[in-house]
Coordinates of C-alpha atoms in Angstrom, one line a residue:
M8 CA 12.9 17.9 -13.0
D9 CA 16.1 19.8 -11.5
S10 CA 19.1 17.5 -11.4
K11 CA 19.4 17.5 -7.5
N12 CA 15.8 15.3 -8.3
A13 CA 16.4 13.6 -11.7
K14 CA 19.8 12.2 -9.9
D15 CA 17.7 11.0 -6.7
N16 CA 15.4 9.6 -8.9
E17 CA 17.6 7.9 -10.8
I18 CA 19.4 6.3 -7.3
N19 CA 16.0 5.3 -6.5
K20 CA 15.5 3.2 -9.5
K21 CA 18.7 1.3 -9.2
A22 CA 18.2 0.8 -5.2
L23 CA 14.8 -0.9 -6.5
R24 CA 16.6 -2.5 -9.1
V25 CA 19.2 -4.0 -6.8
L26 CA 16.8 -4.9 -3.8
E27 CA 14.9 -6.6 -6.7
Y28 CA 11.4 -4.9 -5.6
D29 CA 9.7 -5.9 -8.3
K30 CA 10.5 -9.3 -7.5
I31 CA 9.2 -8.9 -3.8
I32 CA 5.4 -7.2 -5.3
A33 CA 5.7 -10.1 -8.1
M34 CA 6.0 -12.7 -4.6
L35 CA 3.6 -10.7 -2.8
R36 CA 1.0 -10.2 -5.3
S37 CA 1.2 -13.6 -5.7
E38 CA 0.0 -14.2 -2.3
A39 CA -3.3 -11.8 -2.5
C40 CA -7.0 -13.8 -2.7
S41 CA -8.6 -10.7 -4.6
G42 CA -8.0 -8.4 -7.9
L43 CA -9.0 -5.3 -5.7
T44 CA -6.0 -6.1 -3.1
R45 CA -4.1 -7.0 -6.1
T46 CA -4.7 -3.4 -7.7
I47 CA -3.4 -2.1 -4.1
I48 CA -0.6 -4.1 -4.5
D49 CA 0.3 -3.0 -8.0
A50 CA 0.1 0.9 -6.5
L51 CA 2.6 0.3 -3.5
H52 CA 6.0 1.9 -2.7
P53 CA 8.7 2.4 -0.8
G54 CA 8.3 5.1 2.0
V55 CA 10.4 7.7 1.9
D56 CA 8.6 9.5 5.4
R57 CA 9.8 7.9 9.0
G58 CA 6.9 8.3 11.0
R59 CA 4.8 6.6 8.1
I60 CA 7.1 4.0 7.9
R61 CA 7.0 3.4 11.7
E62 CA 3.5 3.6 11.9
A63 CA 3.1 0.8 9.1
L64 CA 6.2 -1.6 10.8
A65 CA 3.5 -1.0 13.6
D66 CA 0.8 -2.6 11.8
T67 CA 3.0 -5.7 10.1
D68 CA 3.7 -6.0 14.0
E69 CA 0.0 -6.9 14.9
A70 CA -0.3 -8.4 11.8
V71 CA 2.3 -11.3 12.3
T72 CA 1.4 -11.5 15.7
V73 CA -2.1 -12.5 14.9
V74 CA -1.1 -14.8 12.0
L75 CA 1.4 -16.5 14.8
R76 CA -1.6 -16.8 17.2
K77 CA -4.2 -17.8 15.1
G78 CA -3.1 -18.9 11.6
T79 CA -4.4 -16.9 8.3
P80 CA -7.2 -15.0 8.3
P81 CA -10.3 -15.9 6.5
F82 CA -10.4 -12.9 4.4
G83 CA -11.3 -14.7 1.1
N84 CA -11.8 -12.4 -2.2
F85 CA -13.3 -9.2 -1.8
Y86 CA -14.7 -8.0 -4.7
D87 CA -14.1 -4.4 -5.8
I88 CA -18.1 -2.9 -5.2
G89 CA -17.5 0.3 -5.0
G90 CA -19.2 1.0 -8.1
F91 CA -22.2 -0.8 -7.0
V92 CA -22.5 0.9 -4.1
H93 CA -22.9 4.2 -5.9
L94 CA -25.2 2.7 -8.6
A95 CA -27.7 1.3 -5.7
A96 CA -27.0 4.9 -4.1
K97 CA -28.6 6.4 -7.0
E98 CA -31.4 3.9 -6.7
G99 CA -30.6 1.8 -9.9
A100 CA -30.5 -2.1 -10.3
L101 CA -27.5 -4.3 -9.8
T102 CA -28.1 -8.0 -11.6
P103 CA -28.3 -11.4 -9.5
K104 CA -24.3 -11.5 -10.1
Q105 CA -23.6 -7.7 -8.4
L106 CA -25.5 -8.5 -5.4
L107 CA -24.0 -11.6 -4.7
E108 CA -20.5 -9.9 -4.5
V109 CA -21.7 -7.4 -2.4
S110 CA -23.2 -11.1 -0.4
Y111 CA -19.6 -12.1 -0.6
N112 CA -18.2 -9.3 0.8
L113 CA -20.4 -8.6 3.5
T114 CA -19.8 -12.4 4.9
S115 CA -16.2 -12.0 4.0
A116 CA -16.6 -8.7 6.6
R117 CA -18.4 -10.4 9.5
K118 CA -15.9 -13.6 9.4
T119 CA -13.1 -11.3 9.2
A120 CA -14.2 -9.2 12.0
A121 CA -15.1 -12.2 13.8
F122 CA -12.1 -13.4 13.6
L123 CA -10.6 -10.5 14.6
S124 CA -12.2 -10.2 17.8
A125 CA -11.7 -13.1 19.7
D126 CA -8.4 -14.5 21.6
L127 CA -6.1 -11.7 20.6
P128 CA -4.3 -9.5 23.0
E129 CA -4.7 -6.2 23.0
L130 CA -3.9 -4.9 19.5
P131 CA -4.7 -1.0 19.1
R132 CA -4.4 -1.1 15.4
I133 CA -6.2 -4.5 14.8
R134 CA -9.3 -2.9 17.3
G135 CA -8.9 0.2 15.4
L136 CA -9.7 -1.9 11.9
V137 CA -12.4 -4.3 13.3
S138 CA -14.0 -1.4 14.5
A139 CA -14.4 -0.2 11.0
I140 CA -16.0 -3.4 9.5
T141 CA -19.8 -2.8 9.8
V142 CA -21.5 -6.4 9.8
L143 CA -24.8 -6.4 8.0
R144 CA -26.0 -10.0 8.6
E145 CA -30.0 -9.9 7.3
L146 CA -28.4 -7.8 4.3
E147 CA -26.1 -10.9 3.7
D148 CA -28.6 -13.4 4.5
E149 CA -32.0 -11.9 2.5
I150 CA -29.9 -11.1 -0.5
K151 CA -28.8 -14.7 -0.6
R152 CA -32.1 -15.8 0.3
C153 CA -33.8 -13.7 -2.9
I154 CA -30.7 -14.7 -5.1
L155 CA -30.1 -18.3 -4.4

């Protein structure tokens, strides 16, 4: 690291300390409703790309619109099921607990999509997120039927 980068890094660390960035992250983390979300929060860092910052602010603006119009979304606790999906793709067997976590994620995704699809003005960023959610009600119900 050259001296300019070292100095910039030192200034950035000082700025984060002065702004109490660690406390902001701790406050945000305390509001997270899942371990997966807390992991994502822990990896956050201030942006430096102005374009990306503007995009993130637009995302935040739409999210605030949702909360002000409809209240807190019913996200619930999303489980990190990436490993389960990988195992199932290899025709591996999942435990009942793992299957219930998959089912819970499917339920949360369905409820979130329904919440974000109704009674809102045109919010293109939110609509893009909703269109990426795949509702698999039959799978959700079948897992519950077999396990519960």
